[in-house]
Amino acid sequence: MPEAVISARNLRKTYAVKGKPEFVAVDDLTFDVAPGESFGLLGPNGAGKSTTMKMIGAVSTRTDGDLSILGLDPNQYGPEIRSRLGVVPQADNLDAELNVRENLYMYGRYFGFSGADCRRKAEELLAFAQLEDKAKAKVDHLSGGMKRRLTIARGLINDPRILLLDEPTTGLDPQARHVLWDRLFRLKERGTTLVLTTHYMDEAEQLCDRLIVVDKGKIMAEGSPASLIREYSSREVLEVRFGSDKNSEIAEHLQGVGDRVDVLPDRILIYTNDGDAALNRIVELGHHPLTSLVRRSSLEDVFLRLTGRSLIE
């Protein structure tokens, strides 16, 4: 692998809590991110993803371990690192008093670019974000998807080597998410290193070359989405529902139908290489589900296997 642009070794972040043991937000994470890679941190809310991003972004110091960003220690070279990063925070923090073009222009001025350079960059990024026709619109008049595209465009104003995206599509409708994914694919094609946090398994599968699955501050697994699914799940999953008050009871009679049976509050998951055959077997046993669905395995199933709970709990 080429020399890593991000390298973490036993990265740790703790917080003092009065009258209680210290809270461990990030617990000995070790990983590398290669130039041009799209790298993800997948996990539920509270897993330590955003805390890790803050340390990578040189806005929060680590408690212990080693961290190198573009060959520099963020605890010592924060300003130098921040000048070479692009950041898309979880919540859009655009300036509502300015229009779309002015948001880009003013952000460029913060980096010390000349007015002419800021105007040129703003026009390029308006085109990239497909916001040319909204250039004079105030931020409050934009849809959620447009605001996210503008926030990403703003994060690119300094031509960053690494773009950090914290939950980039939270709250967006499916169409807006796909438009945003297209913009991120284009950045990957240009060779920009992407680092994103997400609790959406489909987003991680679509965007990430490689990822770490994080829970309670620890790495549970690491690899490409496809390799993790192969290692920790089956080819297909059969979802059946018998009613919330019956699922647990009937699940006891379904052991051996597939490779593994998991009971969730609203459904039973049966992991198997042939979902249709598993469904036929259930019916042969005299059980008739209210609903059934055969689907391919996903990273959600990987997380459930590793932690015993859902990503969206």
Coordinates of N, CA and C in Angstrom, one line a residue, residues 1 4 6 38 142 161 172 187 216-217 240 244 288:
M1 N 0.8 -1.2 0.0 CA 0.0 0.0 0.0 C 0.9 1.2 0.0
A4 N 0.7 5.9 3.8 CA -0.6 6.3 4.3 C -0.7 7.8 4.5
I6 N -3.2 9.0 6.3 CA -3.6 9.0 7.7 C -3.2 7.6 8.4
S38 N -11.3 5.7 -0.4 CA -12.5 6.1 0.3 C -12.6 5.2 1.5
L142 N -32.7 27.0 0.2 CA -32.2 25.7 -0.4 C -32.9 24.5 0.2
R161 N -6.3 17.7 0.2 CA -5.9 16.3 -0.1 C -6.8 15.3 0.5
L172 N -31.5 13.2 4.6 CA -31.8 13.5 3.2 C -32.8 12.4 2.7
L187 N -15.5 12.9 -6.9 CA -14.3 13.3 -6.2 C -13.3 12.1 -6.1
K216 N -18.8 1.1 20.5 CA -18.3 1.5 21.8 C -16.8 1.8 21.8
G217 N -16.4 2.5 20.7 CA -15.0 3.0 20.6 C -14.0 2.0 20.1
V240 N -38.6 -13.0 8.1 CA -40.0 -13.5 8.3 C -40.6 -12.9 9.5
S244 N -45.2 -9.8 16.7 CA -44.2 -9.5 17.8 C -44.3 -10.5 18.9
H288 N -46.4 -20.5 9.0 CA -46.8 -19.6 7.9 C -46.6 -18.2 8.3

